[in-house]
Amino acid sequence: MWTRPDVRRATHRHDGPNRPYGQGPPALPLVRHRAHGEDMDRRDGFRELDRHECLRLLSLVPIGRIVYTHDALPAVLPVNFSLDRDHSVVLRTSAASRLAHAVDGAVVAFQADRFDEAAHTGWSVIVTGRATLVTDPRDKEELRAVGLRSWMAVPEEAFIRIAPELVTGCTLQGGWGGGDERDTSRLADVP
């Protein structure tokens, strides 16, 4: 490859001595994870999940985070949720809430996860789609029957449905072997 003599070759940690700056590291081959027989990146241990597995994992946890735009800034709010029969993410909140007004008709992201810190394993799933306020009385009754309850008493409830247009996720397989080098004993001393 021809390079101009006045262009230096970078030795940034992601660039090797023979790779021009910006080309990144060479691709690492995928290896078989012995315990699961699945392809996994040798470098980081993450494995992509298919849509079916993502939705199955979402059904196992009651809390997630909705990511939306408020006053032109990103906002993240922890929420309890449920999955509808068509795999939409459903939230129940106050009709007067900032969330209900900000997300109706907007594209939002919803993320849920579960991790085991001791084993260095876990998973994370993200659902991206258009959020809508549920207005049909029959749909509201069906959603009430699911048992989804707001954790706070609300004078007028609203259900928000997030269509699962894009569903992605990954698992982190343990086996790194190292511990958490942070000195967590000092965290209790932080005022």
Coordinates of N, CA and C in Angstrom, one line a residue:
M1 N 0.8 -1.2 0.0 CA 0.0 0.0 0.0 C 0.9 1.2 0.0
W2 N 0.6 2.2 -0.9 CA 1.3 3.4 -1.0 C 0.8 4.4 0.1
T3 N 1.7 5.0 0.8 CA 1.4 6.1 1.7 C 2.2 7.3 1.5
R4 N 1.7 8.4 1.7 CA 2.5 9.7 1.6 C 3.5 9.7 2.7
P5 N 4.7 10.2 2.3 CA 5.8 10.2 3.3 C 5.5 11.1 4.5
D6 N 4.6 12.1 4.3 CA 4.4 13.1 5.4 C 3.2 12.6 6.3
V7 N 2.7 11.4 6.0 CA 1.6 10.8 6.9 C 2.3 9.8 7.8
R8 N 2.2 10.0 9.1 CA 2.8 9.0 10.0 C 1.9 7.8 10.2
R9 N 2.5 6.8 10.5 CA 1.7 5.6 10.9 C 1.6 5.6 12.4
A10 N 0.3 5.6 12.9 CA 0.0 5.7 14.3 C 0.3 4.4 15.0
T11 N 0.6 4.4 16.3 CA 0.8 3.2 17.1 C -0.2 3.2 18.2
H12 N -1.4 3.8 17.9 CA -2.5 3.8 18.9 C -2.8 2.4 19.3
R13 N -3.3 2.1 20.4 CA -3.5 0.8 20.9 C -4.4 -0.1 20.0
H14 N -5.3 0.6 19.2 CA -6.1 -0.1 18.3 C -5.5 -0.3 16.9
D15 N -4.4 0.3 16.7 CA -3.7 0.2 15.4 C -2.4 -0.5 15.6
G16 N -2.1 -1.4 14.8 CA -0.8 -2.1 14.9 C 0.3 -1.2 14.3
P17 N 1.5 -1.6 14.4 CA 2.6 -0.8 13.8 C 2.5 -0.8 12.3
N18 N 1.9 -1.8 11.7 CA 1.8 -1.8 10.2 C 0.4 -1.5 9.7
R19 N -0.4 -0.9 10.6 CA -1.8 -0.5 10.1 C -1.9 1.0 10.3
P20 N -2.3 1.7 9.2 CA -2.5 3.1 9.3 C -3.5 3.4 10.3
Y21 N -3.4 4.6 10.9 CA -4.4 5.0 11.9 C -5.8 5.0 11.3
G22 N -6.7 4.5 12.1 CA -8.1 4.6 11.7 C -8.6 3.3 11.1
Q23 N -7.7 2.3 10.8 CA -8.2 1.1 10.2 C -8.6 0.1 11.3
G24 N -8.3 0.4 12.5 CA -8.7 -0.5 13.6 C -7.9 -1.8 13.7
P25 N -8.3 -2.6 14.6 CA -7.6 -3.9 14.8 C -8.0 -4.9 13.8
P26 N -7.2 -5.9 13.5 CA -7.5 -6.9 12.6 C -8.7 -7.7 13.2
A27 N -9.5 -8.3 12.4 CA -10.7 -9.0 12.9 C -10.1 -10.3 13.5
L28 N -10.7 -10.6 14.7 CA -10.3 -11.9 15.4 C -11.3 -13.0 14.9
P29 N -10.8 -14.2 14.8 CA -11.7 -15.3 14.4 C -12.6 -15.6 15.5
L30 N -13.8 -16.1 15.1 CA -14.7 -16.6 16.1 C -14.3 -18.0 16.5
V31 N -14.5 -18.3 17.8 CA -14.2 -19.6 18.3 C -15.4 -20.2 18.9
R32 N -15.4 -21.5 19.0 CA -16.6 -22.2 19.6 C -16.4 -22.1 21.2
H33 N -17.5 -21.7 21.8 CA -17.5 -21.7 23.3 C -17.8 -23.1 23.7
R34 N -16.9 -23.7 24.4 CA -17.0 -25.2 24.8 C -18.3 -25.6 25.5
A35 N -18.8 -24.7 26.4 CA -20.0 -25.1 27.2 C -21.2 -25.0 26.4
H36 N -21.3 -24.1 25.4 CA -22.6 -23.9 24.7 C -22.5 -24.2 23.2
G37 N -21.3 -24.4 22.6 CA -21.2 -24.7 21.2 C -21.7 -23.5 20.4
E38 N -21.6 -22.3 20.9 CA -22.0 -21.1 20.1 C -20.8 -20.3 19.7
D39 N -21.0 -19.6 18.6 CA -19.9 -18.7 18.2 C -19.8 -17.5 19.2
M40 N -18.6 -17.2 19.5 CA -18.4 -16.1 20.5 C -17.1 -15.4 20.1
D41 N -17.0 -14.1 20.2 CA -15.8 -13.3 19.9 C -14.8 -13.7 21.0
R42 N -13.6 -14.1 20.5 CA -12.5 -14.5 21.5 C -12.1 -13.3 22.4
R43 N -12.2 -12.1 21.8 CA -11.7 -10.9 22.6 C -12.7 -10.5 23.7
D44 N -14.0 -10.5 23.5 CA -14.8 -9.9 24.5 C -15.9 -10.8 25.1
G45 N -16.1 -11.9 24.6 CA -17.1 -12.9 25.2 C -18.5 -12.6 25.0
F46 N -18.9 -11.6 24.2 CA -20.3 -11.3 23.9 C -20.8 -12.1 22.8
R47 N -22.1 -12.5 22.9 CA -22.7 -13.3 21.8 C -24.0 -12.6 21.5
E48 N -24.3 -12.4 20.2 CA -25.5 -11.8 19.8 C -26.7 -12.7 20.0
L49 N -27.8 -12.2 20.3 CA -29.0 -13.0 20.5 C -30.0 -12.8 19.4
D50 N -30.7 -13.8 19.0 CA -31.8 -13.6 18.0 C -33.0 -13.0 18.6
R51 N -34.0 -12.6 17.8 CA -35.2 -11.9 18.3 C -35.9 -12.8 19.3
H52 N -36.1 -14.1 19.0 CA -36.9 -15.0 19.8 C -36.2 -15.1 21.2
E53 N -34.9 -15.2 21.3 CA -34.2 -15.3 22.6 C -34.3 -14.0 23.3
C54 N -34.2 -12.9 22.6 CA -34.3 -11.6 23.3 C -35.7 -11.4 24.0
L55 N -36.8 -11.8 23.3 CA -38.1 -11.6 23.8 C -38.3 -12.6 25.0
R56 N -37.7 -13.8 24.9 CA -37.8 -14.7 26.0 C -37.2 -14.2 27.3
L57 N -36.0 -13.6 27.1 CA -35.3 -13.0 28.2 C -36.0 -11.8 28.8
L58 N -36.6 -11.0 28.0 CA -37.4 -9.8 28.5 C -38.5 -10.3 29.4
S59 N -39.1 -11.5 29.1 CA -40.2 -11.9 29.9 C -39.8 -12.4 31.3
L60 N -38.5 -12.4 31.5 CA -38.0 -12.9 32.8 C -37.8 -11.8 33.9
V61 N -37.8 -10.6 33.4 CA -37.5 -9.5 34.3 C -38.6 -8.5 34.4
P62 N -38.9 -7.8 35.5 CA -40.0 -6.9 35.7 C -39.6 -5.4 35.5
I63 N -38.3 -5.1 35.4 CA -37.8 -3.7 35.4 C -37.0 -3.5 34.2
G64 N -37.1 -2.4 33.5 CA -36.3 -2.0 32.4 C -36.1 -0.5 32.4
R65 N -35.6 0.1 31.3 CA -35.4 1.5 31.2 C -35.9 2.0 29.9
I66 N -36.7 3.0 29.9 CA -37.1 3.6 28.6 C -36.2 4.8 28.3
V67 N -35.8 4.9 27.1 CA -34.9 6.0 26.6 C -35.8 6.8 25.6
Y68 N -35.9 8.1 25.9 CA -36.8 9.0 25.1 C -36.2 10.4 25.1
T69 N -36.8 11.2 24.3 CA -36.3 12.6 24.2 C -37.2 13.5 25.0
H70 N -36.6 14.4 25.8 CA -37.4 15.3 26.6 C -36.7 16.7 26.4
D71 N -37.4 17.7 25.9 CA -36.8 19.0 25.7 C -35.5 18.9 24.9
A72 N -35.5 18.1 23.9 CA -34.4 17.9 23.0 C -33.2 17.2 23.6
L73 N -33.3 16.7 24.8 CA -32.2 15.9 25.4 C -32.7 14.5 25.7
P74 N -31.7 13.6 25.7 CA -32.0 12.2 26.0 C -32.4 12.1 27.5
A75 N -33.4 11.3 27.7 CA -33.9 11.0 29.1 C -34.0 9.5 29.3
V76 N -33.7 9.0 30.4 CA -33.7 7.6 30.7 C -34.5 7.4 32.0
L77 N -35.5 6.5 32.0 CA -36.3 6.4 33.2 C -36.5 4.9 33.5
P78 N -36.2 4.4 34.7 CA -36.5 3.0 35.0 C -38.0 2.9 35.2
V79 N -38.5 1.7 34.7 CA -39.9 1.5 34.7 C -40.2 0.0 34.8
N80 N -41.3 -0.3 35.4 CA -41.8 -1.7 35.4 C -42.6 -1.9 34.1
F81 N -42.6 -3.1 33.6 CA -43.2 -3.3 32.3 C -43.7 -4.8 32.1
S82 N -44.4 -5.0 31.0 CA -44.8 -6.3 30.7 C -44.8 -6.4 29.2
L83 N -44.8 -7.7 28.7 CA -44.9 -7.9 27.2 C -46.4 -8.2 26.9
D84 N -46.8 -7.6 25.8 CA -48.2 -7.9 25.3 C -48.2 -9.1 24.5
R85 N -49.3 -9.6 24.1 CA -49.4 -10.8 23.3 C -48.7 -10.7 22.0
D86 N -48.5 -9.5 21.4 CA -47.8 -9.4 20.2 C -46.3 -9.0 20.4
H87 N -45.9 -9.1 21.7 CA -44.5 -8.9 22.1 C -44.1 -7.4 22.2
S88 N -45.2 -6.5 22.2 CA -44.9 -5.1 22.4 C -44.6 -5.0 23.9
V89 N -43.7 -4.0 24.2 CA -43.4 -3.6 25.6 C -44.5 -2.7 26.1
V90 N -45.1 -3.0 27.2 CA -46.2 -2.2 27.7 C -45.8 -1.6 29.1
L91 N -46.0 -0.3 29.2 CA -45.8 0.4 30.5 C -47.1 1.0 31.0
R92 N -47.2 1.1 32.3 CA -48.4 1.8 32.9 C -47.9 2.9 33.7
T93 N -48.5 4.1 33.4 CA -48.0 5.3 34.1 C -49.2 6.3 34.3
S94 N -48.9 7.4 34.8 CA -49.9 8.5 34.9 C -50.2 9.1 33.6
A95 N -51.4 9.4 33.3 CA -51.8 10.1 32.0 C -51.2 11.5 32.0
A96 N -50.9 12.1 33.2 CA -50.4 13.4 33.3 C -48.9 13.5 33.4
S97 N -48.2 12.3 33.3 CA -46.8 12.3 33.5 C -46.0 12.9 32.3
R98 N -44.9 13.3 32.5 CA -44.0 13.9 31.5 C -43.7 12.8 30.5
L99 N -43.5 11.5 30.9 CA -43.2 10.4 30.0 C -44.4 10.2 29.0
A100 N -45.6 10.2 29.5 CA -46.8 10.0 28.6 C -46.8 11.0 27.5
H101 N -46.6 12.3 27.9 CA -46.6 13.3 26.9 C -45.5 13.3 25.9
A102 N -44.3 12.9 26.4 CA -43.1 13.0 25.6 C -43.0 11.8 24.5
V103 N -43.6 10.6 24.9 CA -43.3 9.5 24.0 C -44.4 9.2 23.0
D104 N -45.6 9.7 23.1 CA -46.7 9.4 22.2 C -46.3 9.7 20.8
G105 N -46.2 8.7 20.0 CA -45.9 8.8 18.6 C -44.4 8.9 18.3
A106 N -43.6 8.9 19.3 CA -42.1 9.0 19.1 C -41.4 7.6 19.0
V107 N -40.3 7.6 18.4 CA -39.5 6.4 18.4 C -38.6 6.4 19.7
V108 N -38.7 5.4 20.4 CA -38.0 5.3 21.7 C -37.2 4.0 21.8
A109 N -36.4 3.9 22.8 CA -35.6 2.6 23.0 C -36.0 2.1 24.4
F110 N -36.1 0.8 24.6 CA -36.3 0.2 25.9 C -35.3 -0.8 26.1
Q111 N -34.7 -0.8 27.3 CA -33.6 -1.7 27.6 C -33.8 -2.4 28.9
A112 N -33.6 -3.7 28.9 CA -33.6 -4.5 30.2 C -32.4 -5.4 30.2
D113 N -32.0 -5.8 31.4 CA -30.9 -6.7 31.5 C -30.9 -7.5 32.8
R114 N -30.0 -8.4 32.9 CA -29.7 -9.1 34.1 C -28.3 -9.6 34.1
F115 N -27.6 -9.3 35.2 CA -26.2 -9.7 35.3 C -25.9 -10.4 36.6
D116 N -24.9 -11.3 36.6 CA -24.4 -12.0 37.7 C -22.9 -11.5 37.9
E117 N -22.7 -10.5 38.8 CA -21.4 -9.9 39.0 C -20.4 -10.9 39.4
A118 N -20.7 -11.9 40.2 CA -19.7 -12.9 40.7 C -19.3 -13.8 39.5
A119 N -20.2 -14.2 38.6 CA -19.8 -15.1 37.5 C -19.4 -14.3 36.3
H120 N -19.5 -13.0 36.3 CA -19.3 -12.2 35.1 C -20.1 -12.7 33.9
T121 N -21.3 -12.9 34.1 CA -22.2 -13.3 33.0 C -23.5 -12.4 33.0
G122 N -24.2 -12.4 32.0 CA -25.4 -11.7 31.9 C -25.9 -11.5 30.5
W123 N -27.0 -10.7 30.4 CA -27.5 -10.4 29.1 C -28.1 -9.0 29.1
S124 N -28.3 -8.4 27.9 CA -28.9 -7.1 27.8 C -29.7 -7.2 26.5
V125 N -30.9 -6.6 26.5 CA -31.8 -6.6 25.4 C -32.3 -5.2 25.2
I126 N -32.4 -4.7 23.9 CA -32.9 -3.4 23.5 C -34.0 -3.6 22.5
V127 N -35.1 -2.9 22.8 CA -36.2 -2.9 21.9 C -36.4 -1.4 21.4
T128 N -36.4 -1.3 20.1 CA -36.5 0.1 19.5 C -37.8 0.1 18.7
G129 N -38.6 1.1 18.9 CA -39.9 1.2 18.1 C -40.7 2.4 18.5
R130 N -41.8 2.6 17.8 CA -42.6 3.7 18.0 C -43.5 3.4 19.3
A131 N -43.5 4.4 20.2 CA -44.4 4.4 21.4 C -45.7 5.0 21.1
T132 N -46.8 4.4 21.6 CA -48.1 5.0 21.4 C -48.9 4.9 22.7
L133 N -49.7 5.9 23.0 CA -50.6 5.8 24.1 C -51.8 4.9 23.7
V134 N -52.1 3.9 24.5 CA -53.3 3.1 24.2 C -54.5 3.8 24.6
T135 N -55.4 4.0 23.5 CA -56.6 4.7 23.7 C -57.9 3.9 23.6
D136 N -57.8 2.7 23.0 CA -59.0 1.9 22.8 C -59.4 1.3 24.2
P137 N -60.6 1.4 24.6 CA -61.1 0.9 25.9 C -60.9 -0.6 26.1
R138 N -61.2 -1.3 25.0 CA -61.0 -2.8 25.1 C -59.5 -3.2 25.3
D139 N -58.6 -2.5 24.6 CA -57.2 -2.7 24.8 C -56.8 -2.4 26.2
K140 N -57.3 -1.3 26.8 CA -56.9 -1.0 28.1 C -57.4 -2.0 29.1
E141 N -58.6 -2.6 28.9 CA -59.1 -3.6 29.8 C -58.3 -4.9 29.7
E142 N -57.8 -5.2 28.5 CA -57.0 -6.4 28.3 C -55.6 -6.2 29.0
L143 N -55.1 -5.0 28.9 CA -53.8 -4.7 29.6 C -54.0 -4.7 31.1
R144 N -55.1 -4.2 31.6 CA -55.3 -4.3 33.1 C -55.4 -5.7 33.5
A145 N -55.9 -6.6 32.7 CA -56.1 -8.0 33.1 C -54.7 -8.7 33.1
V146 N -53.7 -8.2 32.4 CA -52.4 -8.8 32.4 C -51.8 -8.6 33.8
G147 N -52.2 -7.6 34.5 CA -51.7 -7.4 35.9 C -50.6 -6.4 36.0
L148 N -50.3 -5.7 35.0 CA -49.3 -4.7 35.1 C -49.8 -3.5 35.9
R149 N -49.1 -3.2 37.0 CA -49.5 -2.1 37.9 C -48.4 -1.1 37.9
S150 N -48.8 0.2 38.0 CA -47.8 1.2 38.3 C -47.4 1.1 39.7
W151 N -46.1 1.4 40.0 CA -45.6 1.3 41.4 C -46.1 2.4 42.2
M152 N -46.6 3.5 41.6 CA -47.1 4.6 42.3 C -48.6 4.8 42.1
A153 N -49.3 5.3 43.1 CA -50.7 5.5 42.9 C -50.9 6.7 41.9
V154 N -51.7 6.4 40.8 CA -51.9 7.5 39.8 C -53.4 7.8 39.7
P155 N -53.7 9.1 39.6 CA -55.1 9.4 39.6 C -55.8 9.0 38.2
E156 N -55.1 9.1 37.2 CA -55.6 8.7 35.9 C -54.5 7.9 35.2
E157 N -54.7 6.6 34.9 CA -53.7 5.8 34.3 C -53.6 6.0 32.8
A158 N -52.4 5.6 32.3 CA -52.2 5.6 30.8 C -51.3 4.4 30.6
F159 N -51.6 3.7 29.5 CA -50.7 2.6 29.0 C -50.0 3.1 27.8
I160 N -48.7 2.7 27.8 CA -47.8 3.1 26.7 C -47.4 1.8 26.1
R161 N -47.5 1.6 24.8 CA -47.1 0.4 24.1 C -46.0 0.8 23.1
I162 N -44.9 0.0 23.2 CA -43.7 0.2 22.4 C -43.7 -1.0 21.4
A163 N -43.9 -0.7 20.1 CA -43.8 -1.7 19.1 C -42.4 -2.3 18.9
P164 N -42.3 -3.6 18.9 CA -40.9 -4.2 18.8 C -40.4 -4.2 17.4
E165 N -40.1 -3.1 16.8 CA -39.7 -3.0 15.4 C -38.3 -3.5 15.3
L166 N -37.4 -3.2 16.2 CA -36.0 -3.6 16.2 C -35.7 -4.2 17.5
V167 N -35.4 -5.5 17.6 CA -35.1 -6.2 18.9 C -33.7 -6.7 18.8
T168 N -32.8 -6.3 19.6 CA -31.4 -6.8 19.6 C -31.0 -7.1 21.0
G169 N -30.0 -7.9 21.2 CA -29.5 -8.2 22.5 C -28.2 -9.0 22.4
C170 N -27.6 -9.2 23.5 CA -26.3 -10.0 23.6 C -26.2 -10.6 25.0
T171 N -25.5 -11.6 25.1 CA -25.1 -12.2 26.4 C -23.6 -12.1 26.6
L172 N -23.2 -12.0 27.8 CA -21.8 -12.0 28.2 C -21.5 -13.3 28.9
Q173 N -20.7 -14.1 28.3 CA -20.3 -15.4 28.9 C -19.1 -15.1 29.8
G174 N -19.2 -15.7 31.0 CA -18.1 -15.6 32.0 C -16.8 -16.3 31.5
G175 N -15.9 -16.4 32.5 CA -14.7 -17.2 32.2 C -13.5 -16.3 32.0
W176 N -13.7 -15.0 32.2 CA -12.5 -14.1 32.1 C -11.5 -14.5 33.1
G177 N -11.9 -14.9 34.3 CA -11.0 -15.4 35.3 C -10.5 -14.3 36.3
G178 N -10.6 -13.1 35.9 CA -10.1 -12.0 36.8 C -11.3 -11.6 37.7
G179 N -10.9 -10.9 38.7 CA -11.9 -10.3 39.6 C -12.1 -8.8 39.3
D180 N -13.0 -8.2 40.0 CA -13.2 -6.8 39.8 C -12.1 -6.1 40.6
E181 N -11.3 -5.4 39.9 CA -10.1 -4.8 40.6 C -10.5 -3.5 41.3
R182 N -11.7 -3.0 41.2 CA -12.1 -1.8 41.9 C -12.1 -2.1 43.4
D183 N -11.7 -1.1 44.2 CA -11.7 -1.3 45.6 C -13.1 -0.8 46.1
T184 N -14.0 -1.8 46.1 CA -15.4 -1.4 46.5 C -15.6 -1.2 48.0
S185 N -14.6 -1.6 48.8 CA -14.7 -1.3 50.2 C -14.8 0.2 50.5
R186 N -14.2 1.0 49.7 CA -14.2 2.4 49.9 C -15.5 3.1 49.4
L187 N -16.4 2.4 48.7 CA -17.6 3.0 48.2 C -18.5 3.3 49.3
A188 N -18.5 2.6 50.4 CA -19.3 2.9 51.6 C -18.9 4.2 52.3
D189 N -17.7 4.6 52.1 CA -17.2 5.8 52.7 C -17.5 7.1 51.9
V190 N -18.1 6.9 50.7 CA -18.4 8.1 49.9 C -19.6 8.8 50.5
P191 N -19.5 10.1 50.8 CA -20.7 10.8 51.4 C -21.8 10.9 50.4

